[in-house]
Amino acid sequence: MEDKALTYIRGLLNIKDDVIPKFDLSDMESPNYKDTIENINLILDENDPNAVKYLWNHIIIPFDYKVDLDFTEDAKGFIESYLYKREEWLKNSSLYYHNDLSLNILRNINPPMEGENVILRVGTNLDEDLYYKHLIEDGDFLFYTMIPLESSNPKNVALNLYHPYSFIVENKKTKEALGLVALRPLRKDQNFQSPLEAAALSYYIYKEHRNKGYAKEAVALLMDAYFNERLVALTTKDYKYEMEANYNKAISISLDCSEKNYASIALAKSLGFKEEAILHNTWYFGDEYSNGIFFFLDRDSYFKL
């Protein structure tokens, strides 16, 4: 059964969109219902780079659907996320450009990425609280956000972890959250409603977990997914109130940090980034403003490393 299901799914991935059958979970009495569940489990378990995009665009689930315990953890989480975002989109589509609502809708839909010591996964409400707690208690709020604490909106800052290309860095063994790694659209005319192209890198490892190699491994995992164009995000279609999943387009990744942030400078150089420019007095580091260093890595250079 498993070999047949995987062959079937891989075949579907190569068929043009207009003739791809849907994964239909709308009728629990259907004779194909159990096979559909098994196929969804298999396609996510296989970590096929097409899986998330394919399932998002071709699955049929009613909004009152109850997630069945027969699903694997990844499939269950994907369907819960799918139902939440589709429902939010339909309820709030007329308010699409409202900042908070768009962030709620355009959350990360990528499956976890696993390394030797860390896993990159989507954020949860618990991560939101922990992320903000560390920004305050570690004294990193101004350094990381460039916004004075007294004039910031904590909710907006914490929502950073829900962006389409933001990942919680998790300890593979202990399952403890270690921090955040993310990519942002670099071009000024691009936003989270378009497929990612040129990107800016950011990362934040909680103070107690620094200097243990977690940041480098997490960034390397994200770079690999980006340059191999495996990252998926919800983007707008030609008509305003509809969403579809699309892959990123790999152009380049930039990174800037304080000239006094020796750990980040060492990390950038160790991953192949090249120093491009000095940005004068752009970072608040060590209770004073300092120059920033701008690093850059393009797709061709990455594959020559």
mmCIF file with all atom_site columns, C-alpha atoms in Angstrom, residues 43-201:
data_model
loop_
_atom_site.group_PDB
_atom_site.id
_atom_site.type_symbol
_atom_site.label_atom_id
_atom_site.label_alt_id
_atom_site.label_comp_id
_atom_site.label_asym_id
_atom_site.label_entity_id
_atom_site.label_seq_id
_atom_site.pdbx_PDB_ins_code
_atom_site.Cartn_x
_atom_site.Cartn_y
_atom_site.Cartn_z
_atom_site.occupancy
_atom_site.B_iso_or_equiv
_atom_site.pdbx_formal_charge
_atom_site.auth_seq_id
_atom_site.auth_comp_id
_atom_site.auth_asym_id
_atom_site.auth_atom_id
_atom_site.pdbx_PDB_model_num
ATOM 1   C CA . ILE A 1 43  ? 3.511   12.674 1.544  1.00 0.00 ? 43  ILE A CA 1
ATOM 2   C CA . LEU A 1 44  ? 4.402   14.697 4.657  1.00 0.00 ? 44  LEU A CA 1
ATOM 3   C CA . ASP A 1 45  ? 6.462   11.889 6.187  1.00 0.00 ? 45  ASP A CA 1
ATOM 4   C CA . GLU A 1 46  ? 8.511   11.711 2.983  1.00 0.00 ? 46  GLU A CA 1
ATOM 5   C CA . ASN A 1 47  ? 9.433   15.424 3.285  1.00 0.00 ? 47  ASN A CA 1
ATOM 6   C CA . ASP A 1 48  ? 8.905   15.858 -0.433 1.00 0.00 ? 48  ASP A CA 1
ATOM 7   C CA . PRO A 1 49  ? 9.736   19.518 -1.209 1.00 0.00 ? 49  PRO A CA 1
ATOM 8   C CA . ASN A 1 50  ? 6.468   19.724 -3.164 1.00 0.00 ? 50  ASN A CA 1
ATOM 9   C CA . ALA A 1 51  ? 4.333   18.344 -0.338 1.00 0.00 ? 51  ALA A CA 1
ATOM 10  C CA . VAL A 1 52  ? 3.201   21.487 1.453  1.00 0.00 ? 52  VAL A CA 1
ATOM 11  C CA . LYS A 1 53  ? 2.519   23.432 -1.748 1.00 0.00 ? 53  LYS A CA 1
ATOM 12  C CA . TYR A 1 54  ? 0.695   20.478 -3.268 1.00 0.00 ? 54  TYR A CA 1
ATOM 13  C CA . LEU A 1 55  ? -1.482  19.742 -0.245 1.00 0.00 ? 55  LEU A CA 1
ATOM 14  C CA . TRP A 1 56  ? -2.345  23.370 0.426  1.00 0.00 ? 56  TRP A CA 1
ATOM 15  C CA . ASN A 1 57  ? -3.522  23.949 -3.140 1.00 0.00 ? 57  ASN A CA 1
ATOM 16  C CA . HIS A 1 58  ? -5.300  20.614 -3.637 1.00 0.00 ? 58  HIS A CA 1
ATOM 17  C CA . ILE A 1 59  ? -6.829  19.472 -0.372 1.00 0.00 ? 59  ILE A CA 1
ATOM 18  C CA . ILE A 1 60  ? -10.544 19.740 0.361  1.00 0.00 ? 60  ILE A CA 1
ATOM 19  C CA . ILE A 1 61  ? -11.485 19.969 4.047  1.00 0.00 ? 61  ILE A CA 1
ATOM 20  C CA . PRO A 1 62  ? -14.692 21.410 5.527  1.00 0.00 ? 62  PRO A CA 1
ATOM 21  C CA . PHE A 1 63  ? -14.157 24.013 8.253  1.00 0.00 ? 63  PHE A CA 1
ATOM 22  C CA . ASP A 1 64  ? -16.023 21.899 10.804 1.00 0.00 ? 64  ASP A CA 1
ATOM 23  C CA . TYR A 1 65  ? -13.661 18.971 10.205 1.00 0.00 ? 65  TYR A CA 1
ATOM 24  C CA . LYS A 1 66  ? -12.318 17.235 13.305 1.00 0.00 ? 66  LYS A CA 1
ATOM 25  C CA . VAL A 1 67  ? -8.711  16.093 12.996 1.00 0.00 ? 67  VAL A CA 1
ATOM 26  C CA . ASP A 1 68  ? -8.620  12.299 13.159 1.00 0.00 ? 68  ASP A CA 1
ATOM 27  C CA . LEU A 1 69  ? -6.167  10.572 15.494 1.00 0.00 ? 69  LEU A CA 1
ATOM 28  C CA . ASP A 1 70  ? -5.056  8.362  12.618 1.00 0.00 ? 70  ASP A CA 1
ATOM 29  C CA . PHE A 1 71  ? -3.048  11.253 11.223 1.00 0.00 ? 71  PHE A CA 1
ATOM 30  C CA . THR A 1 72  ? 0.664   11.505 11.893 1.00 0.00 ? 72  THR A CA 1
ATOM 31  C CA . GLU A 1 73  ? 1.797   14.464 13.971 1.00 0.00 ? 73  GLU A CA 1
ATOM 32  C CA . ASP A 1 74  ? 2.996   16.422 10.915 1.00 0.00 ? 74  ASP A CA 1
ATOM 33  C CA . ALA A 1 75  ? -0.213  15.777 8.975  1.00 0.00 ? 75  ALA A CA 1
ATOM 34  C CA . LYS A 1 76  ? -2.400  16.637 11.944 1.00 0.00 ? 76  LYS A CA 1
ATOM 35  C CA . GLY A 1 77  ? -0.528  19.890 12.504 1.00 0.00 ? 77  GLY A CA 1
ATOM 36  C CA . PHE A 1 78  ? -0.696  20.774 8.822  1.00 0.00 ? 78  PHE A CA 1
ATOM 37  C CA . ILE A 1 79  ? -4.461  20.251 8.643  1.00 0.00 ? 79  ILE A CA 1
ATOM 38  C CA . GLU A 1 80  ? -5.091  22.245 11.824 1.00 0.00 ? 80  GLU A CA 1
ATOM 39  C CA . SER A 1 81  ? -2.992  25.074 10.386 1.00 0.00 ? 81  SER A CA 1
ATOM 40  C CA . TYR A 1 82  ? -4.807  24.806 7.057  1.00 0.00 ? 82  TYR A CA 1
ATOM 41  C CA . LEU A 1 83  ? -8.235  25.032 8.685  1.00 0.00 ? 83  LEU A CA 1
ATOM 42  C CA . TYR A 1 84  ? -7.204  27.957 10.877 1.00 0.00 ? 84  TYR A CA 1
ATOM 43  C CA . LYS A 1 85  ? -5.730  30.019 8.061  1.00 0.00 ? 85  LYS A CA 1
ATOM 44  C CA . ARG A 1 86  ? -8.535  29.329 5.576  1.00 0.00 ? 86  ARG A CA 1
ATOM 45  C CA . GLU A 1 87  ? -11.143 30.277 8.160  1.00 0.00 ? 87  GLU A CA 1
ATOM 46  C CA . GLU A 1 88  ? -9.243  33.439 9.124  1.00 0.00 ? 88  GLU A CA 1
ATOM 47  C CA . TRP A 1 89  ? -8.863  34.364 5.487  1.00 0.00 ? 89  TRP A CA 1
ATOM 48  C CA . LEU A 1 90  ? -12.568 34.024 4.728  1.00 0.00 ? 90  LEU A CA 1
ATOM 49  C CA . LYS A 1 91  ? -13.636 35.873 7.874  1.00 0.00 ? 91  LYS A CA 1
ATOM 50  C CA . ASN A 1 92  ? -11.206 38.747 7.446  1.00 0.00 ? 92  ASN A CA 1
ATOM 51  C CA . SER A 1 93  ? -10.597 39.038 3.712  1.00 0.00 ? 93  SER A CA 1
ATOM 52  C CA . SER A 1 94  ? -12.271 42.432 3.513  1.00 0.00 ? 94  SER A CA 1
ATOM 53  C CA . LEU A 1 95  ? -9.710  43.661 6.060  1.00 0.00 ? 95  LEU A CA 1
ATOM 54  C CA . TYR A 1 96  ? -6.795  42.036 4.278  1.00 0.00 ? 96  TYR A CA 1
ATOM 55  C CA . TYR A 1 97  ? -4.414  44.987 4.502  1.00 0.00 ? 97  TYR A CA 1
ATOM 56  C CA . HIS A 1 98  ? -4.879  45.423 8.232  1.00 0.00 ? 98  HIS A CA 1
ATOM 57  C CA . ASN A 1 99  ? -1.445  44.571 9.625  1.00 0.00 ? 99  ASN A CA 1
ATOM 58  C CA . ASP A 1 100 ? -2.328  42.231 12.489 1.00 0.00 ? 100 ASP A CA 1
ATOM 59  C CA . LEU A 1 101 ? -4.865  40.285 10.453 1.00 0.00 ? 101 LEU A CA 1
ATOM 60  C CA . SER A 1 102 ? -2.526  39.763 7.530  1.00 0.00 ? 102 SER A CA 1
ATOM 61  C CA . LEU A 1 103 ? 0.132   38.436 9.912  1.00 0.00 ? 103 LEU A CA 1
ATOM 62  C CA . ASN A 1 104 ? -2.389  36.030 11.411 1.00 0.00 ? 104 ASN A CA 1
ATOM 63  C CA . ILE A 1 105 ? -3.335  34.767 7.980  1.00 0.00 ? 105 ILE A CA 1
ATOM 64  C CA . LEU A 1 106 ? 0.107   34.578 6.410  1.00 0.00 ? 106 LEU A CA 1
ATOM 65  C CA . ARG A 1 107 ? 1.726   32.317 8.949  1.00 0.00 ? 107 ARG A CA 1
ATOM 66  C CA . ASN A 1 108 ? 4.509   29.895 8.137  1.00 0.00 ? 108 ASN A CA 1
ATOM 67  C CA . ILE A 1 109 ? 3.176   26.687 6.537  1.00 0.00 ? 109 ILE A CA 1
ATOM 68  C CA . ASN A 1 110 ? 6.522   24.924 6.026  1.00 0.00 ? 110 ASN A CA 1
ATOM 69  C CA . PRO A 1 111 ? 7.168   21.501 7.577  1.00 0.00 ? 111 PRO A CA 1
ATOM 70  C CA . PRO A 1 112 ? 9.944   21.187 10.187 1.00 0.00 ? 112 PRO A CA 1
ATOM 71  C CA . MET A 1 113 ? 13.590  21.151 9.037  1.00 0.00 ? 113 MET A CA 1
ATOM 72  C CA . GLU A 1 114 ? 15.850  18.803 10.953 1.00 0.00 ? 114 GLU A CA 1
ATOM 73  C CA . GLY A 1 115 ? 19.590  19.165 11.522 1.00 0.00 ? 115 GLY A CA 1
ATOM 74  C CA . GLU A 1 116 ? 22.071  17.311 13.675 1.00 0.00 ? 116 GLU A CA 1
ATOM 75  C CA . ASN A 1 117 ? 21.259  19.190 16.887 1.00 0.00 ? 117 ASN A CA 1
ATOM 76  C CA . VAL A 1 118 ? 18.345  21.500 16.089 1.00 0.00 ? 118 VAL A CA 1
ATOM 77  C CA . ILE A 1 119 ? 14.964  21.487 14.409 1.00 0.00 ? 119 ILE A CA 1
ATOM 78  C CA . LEU A 1 120 ? 13.427  24.519 12.706 1.00 0.00 ? 120 LEU A CA 1
ATOM 79  C CA . ARG A 1 121 ? 9.654   24.612 13.153 1.00 0.00 ? 121 ARG A CA 1
ATOM 80  C CA . VAL A 1 122 ? 6.757   27.064 13.040 1.00 0.00 ? 122 VAL A CA 1
ATOM 81  C CA . GLY A 1 123 ? 6.000   29.140 16.113 1.00 0.00 ? 123 GLY A CA 1
ATOM 82  C CA . THR A 1 124 ? 3.098   28.747 18.562 1.00 0.00 ? 124 THR A CA 1
ATOM 83  C CA . ASN A 1 125 ? 1.429   31.007 21.119 1.00 0.00 ? 125 ASN A CA 1
ATOM 84  C CA . LEU A 1 126 ? 3.746   29.595 23.794 1.00 0.00 ? 126 LEU A CA 1
ATOM 85  C CA . ASP A 1 127 ? 6.754   30.565 21.674 1.00 0.00 ? 127 ASP A CA 1
ATOM 86  C CA . GLU A 1 128 ? 5.346   34.072 21.318 1.00 0.00 ? 128 GLU A CA 1
ATOM 87  C CA . ASP A 1 129 ? 5.340   34.551 25.103 1.00 0.00 ? 129 ASP A CA 1
ATOM 88  C CA . LEU A 1 130 ? 8.815   33.049 25.539 1.00 0.00 ? 130 LEU A CA 1
ATOM 89  C CA . TYR A 1 131 ? 10.274  35.087 22.670 1.00 0.00 ? 131 TYR A CA 1
ATOM 90  C CA . TYR A 1 132 ? 9.107   38.373 24.132 1.00 0.00 ? 132 TYR A CA 1
ATOM 91  C CA . LYS A 1 133 ? 10.110  37.312 27.665 1.00 0.00 ? 133 LYS A CA 1
ATOM 92  C CA . HIS A 1 134 ? 13.697  36.735 26.520 1.00 0.00 ? 134 HIS A CA 1
ATOM 93  C CA . LEU A 1 135 ? 13.849  40.014 24.619 1.00 0.00 ? 135 LEU A CA 1
ATOM 94  C CA . ILE A 1 136 ? 12.993  41.804 27.854 1.00 0.00 ? 136 ILE A CA 1
ATOM 95  C CA . GLU A 1 137 ? 14.867  39.718 30.433 1.00 0.00 ? 137 GLU A CA 1
ATOM 96  C CA . ASP A 1 138 ? 18.028  39.287 28.354 1.00 0.00 ? 138 ASP A CA 1
ATOM 97  C CA . GLY A 1 139 ? 18.155  43.043 27.760 1.00 0.00 ? 139 GLY A CA 1
ATOM 98  C CA . ASP A 1 140 ? 18.081  42.585 23.984 1.00 0.00 ? 140 ASP A CA 1
ATOM 99  C CA . PHE A 1 141 ? 14.877  44.405 23.068 1.00 0.00 ? 141 PHE A CA 1
ATOM 100 C CA . LEU A 1 142 ? 16.438  47.610 21.763 1.00 0.00 ? 142 LEU A CA 1
ATOM 101 C CA . PHE A 1 143 ? 19.390  45.771 20.227 1.00 0.00 ? 143 PHE A CA 1
ATOM 102 C CA . TYR A 1 144 ? 17.201  43.301 18.328 1.00 0.00 ? 144 TYR A CA 1
ATOM 103 C CA . THR A 1 145 ? 14.284  45.570 17.376 1.00 0.00 ? 145 THR A CA 1
ATOM 104 C CA . MET A 1 146 ? 15.959  49.021 17.191 1.00 0.00 ? 146 MET A CA 1
ATOM 105 C CA . ILE A 1 147 ? 12.837  50.282 19.030 1.00 0.00 ? 147 ILE A CA 1
ATOM 106 C CA . PRO A 1 148 ? 12.935  51.740 22.575 1.00 0.00 ? 148 PRO A CA 1
ATOM 107 C CA . LEU A 1 149 ? 10.938  49.508 24.892 1.00 0.00 ? 149 LEU A CA 1
ATOM 108 C CA . GLU A 1 150 ? 8.676   52.215 26.240 1.00 0.00 ? 150 GLU A CA 1
ATOM 109 C CA . SER A 1 151 ? 7.375   53.191 22.794 1.00 0.00 ? 151 SER A CA 1
ATOM 110 C CA . SER A 1 152 ? 6.985   49.745 21.255 1.00 0.00 ? 152 SER A CA 1
ATOM 111 C CA . ASN A 1 153 ? 3.992   47.515 20.874 1.00 0.00 ? 153 ASN A CA 1
ATOM 112 C CA . PRO A 1 154 ? 4.898   44.129 22.414 1.00 0.00 ? 154 PRO A CA 1
ATOM 113 C CA . LYS A 1 155 ? 2.239   42.332 20.405 1.00 0.00 ? 155 LYS A CA 1
ATOM 114 C CA . ASN A 1 156 ? 3.601   43.538 17.072 1.00 0.00 ? 156 ASN A CA 1
ATOM 115 C CA . VAL A 1 157 ? 7.147   42.540 17.990 1.00 0.00 ? 157 VAL A CA 1
ATOM 116 C CA . ALA A 1 158 ? 6.091   39.077 19.116 1.00 0.00 ? 158 ALA A CA 1
ATOM 117 C CA . LEU A 1 159 ? 4.182   38.553 15.854 1.00 0.00 ? 159 LEU A CA 1
ATOM 118 C CA . ASN A 1 160 ? 7.538   38.432 14.051 1.00 0.00 ? 160 ASN A CA 1
ATOM 119 C CA . LEU A 1 161 ? 7.736   34.733 14.788 1.00 0.00 ? 161 LEU A CA 1
ATOM 120 C CA . TYR A 1 162 ? 4.619   34.017 12.680 1.00 0.00 ? 162 TYR A CA 1
ATOM 121 C CA . HIS A 1 163 ? 5.975   35.477 9.453  1.00 0.00 ? 163 HIS A CA 1
ATOM 122 C CA . PRO A 1 164 ? 6.012   33.092 6.457  1.00 0.00 ? 164 PRO A CA 1
ATOM 123 C CA . TYR A 1 165 ? 9.755   32.423 6.692  1.00 0.00 ? 165 TYR A CA 1
ATOM 124 C CA . SER A 1 166 ? 10.243  32.616 10.479 1.00 0.00 ? 166 SER A CA 1
ATOM 125 C CA . PHE A 1 167 ? 11.229  29.481 12.386 1.00 0.00 ? 167 PHE A CA 1
ATOM 126 C CA . ILE A 1 168 ? 11.640  28.613 16.037 1.00 0.00 ? 168 ILE A CA 1
ATOM 127 C CA . VAL A 1 169 ? 15.005  26.958 16.674 1.00 0.00 ? 169 VAL A CA 1
ATOM 128 C CA . GLU A 1 170 ? 14.361  23.915 18.847 1.00 0.00 ? 170 GLU A CA 1
ATOM 129 C CA . ASN A 1 171 ? 16.800  21.599 20.610 1.00 0.00 ? 171 ASN A CA 1
ATOM 130 C CA . LYS A 1 172 ? 16.425  18.264 18.849 1.00 0.00 ? 172 LYS A CA 1
ATOM 131 C CA . LYS A 1 173 ? 16.905  16.199 22.001 1.00 0.00 ? 173 LYS A CA 1
ATOM 132 C CA . THR A 1 174 ? 15.212  18.259 24.706 1.00 0.00 ? 174 THR A CA 1
ATOM 133 C CA . LYS A 1 175 ? 12.556  19.979 22.490 1.00 0.00 ? 175 LYS A CA 1
ATOM 134 C CA . GLU A 1 176 ? 13.426  23.250 24.236 1.00 0.00 ? 176 GLU A CA 1
ATOM 135 C CA . ALA A 1 177 ? 12.979  26.458 22.235 1.00 0.00 ? 177 ALA A CA 1
ATOM 136 C CA . LEU A 1 178 ? 16.387  28.083 21.706 1.00 0.00 ? 178 LEU A CA 1
ATOM 137 C CA . GLY A 1 179 ? 15.485  31.175 19.692 1.00 0.00 ? 179 GLY A CA 1
ATOM 138 C CA . LEU A 1 180 ? 14.343  32.352 16.270 1.00 0.00 ? 180 LEU A CA 1
ATOM 139 C CA . VAL A 1 181 ? 15.756  32.400 12.741 1.00 0.00 ? 181 VAL A CA 1
ATOM 140 C CA . ALA A 1 182 ? 14.028  34.143 9.834  1.00 0.00 ? 182 ALA A CA 1
ATOM 141 C CA . LEU A 1 183 ? 14.224  35.548 6.318  1.00 0.00 ? 183 LEU A CA 1
ATOM 142 C CA . ARG A 1 184 ? 12.538  38.764 5.211  1.00 0.00 ? 184 ARG A CA 1
ATOM 143 C CA . PRO A 1 185 ? 11.889  40.170 1.731  1.00 0.00 ? 185 PRO A CA 1
ATOM 144 C CA . LEU A 1 186 ? 14.778  42.511 0.931  1.00 0.00 ? 186 LEU A CA 1
ATOM 145 C CA . ARG A 1 187 ? 13.352  44.410 -2.026 1.00 0.00 ? 187 ARG A CA 1
ATOM 146 C CA . LYS A 1 188 ? 11.358  47.472 -1.052 1.00 0.00 ? 188 LYS A CA 1
ATOM 147 C CA . ASP A 1 189 ? 8.646   46.747 -3.612 1.00 0.00 ? 189 ASP A CA 1
ATOM 148 C CA . GLN A 1 190 ? 8.092   43.227 -2.299 1.00 0.00 ? 190 GLN A CA 1
ATOM 149 C CA . ASN A 1 191 ? 6.095   42.111 0.724  1.00 0.00 ? 191 ASN A CA 1
ATOM 150 C CA . PHE A 1 192 ? 4.860   38.928 2.365  1.00 0.00 ? 192 PHE A CA 1
ATOM 151 C CA . GLN A 1 193 ? 2.091   38.644 -0.235 1.00 0.00 ? 193 GLN A CA 1
ATOM 152 C CA . SER A 1 194 ? 4.658   37.815 -2.973 1.00 0.00 ? 194 SER A CA 1
ATOM 153 C CA . PRO A 1 195 ? 7.017   34.817 -3.257 1.00 0.00 ? 195 PRO A CA 1
ATOM 154 C CA . LEU A 1 196 ? 10.306  35.495 -1.471 1.00 0.00 ? 196 LEU A CA 1
ATOM 155 C CA . GLU A 1 197 ? 13.175  36.507 -3.770 1.00 0.00 ? 197 GLU A CA 1
ATOM 156 C CA . ALA A 1 198 ? 16.142  38.480 -2.401 1.00 0.00 ? 198 ALA A CA 1
ATOM 157 C CA . ALA A 1 199 ? 16.140  38.008 1.376  1.00 0.00 ? 199 ALA A CA 1
ATOM 158 C CA . ALA A 1 200 ? 17.502  39.521 4.587  1.00 0.00 ? 200 ALA A CA 1
ATOM 159 C CA . LEU A 1 201 ? 18.567  37.153 7.358  1.00 0.00 ? 201 LEU A CA 1
#
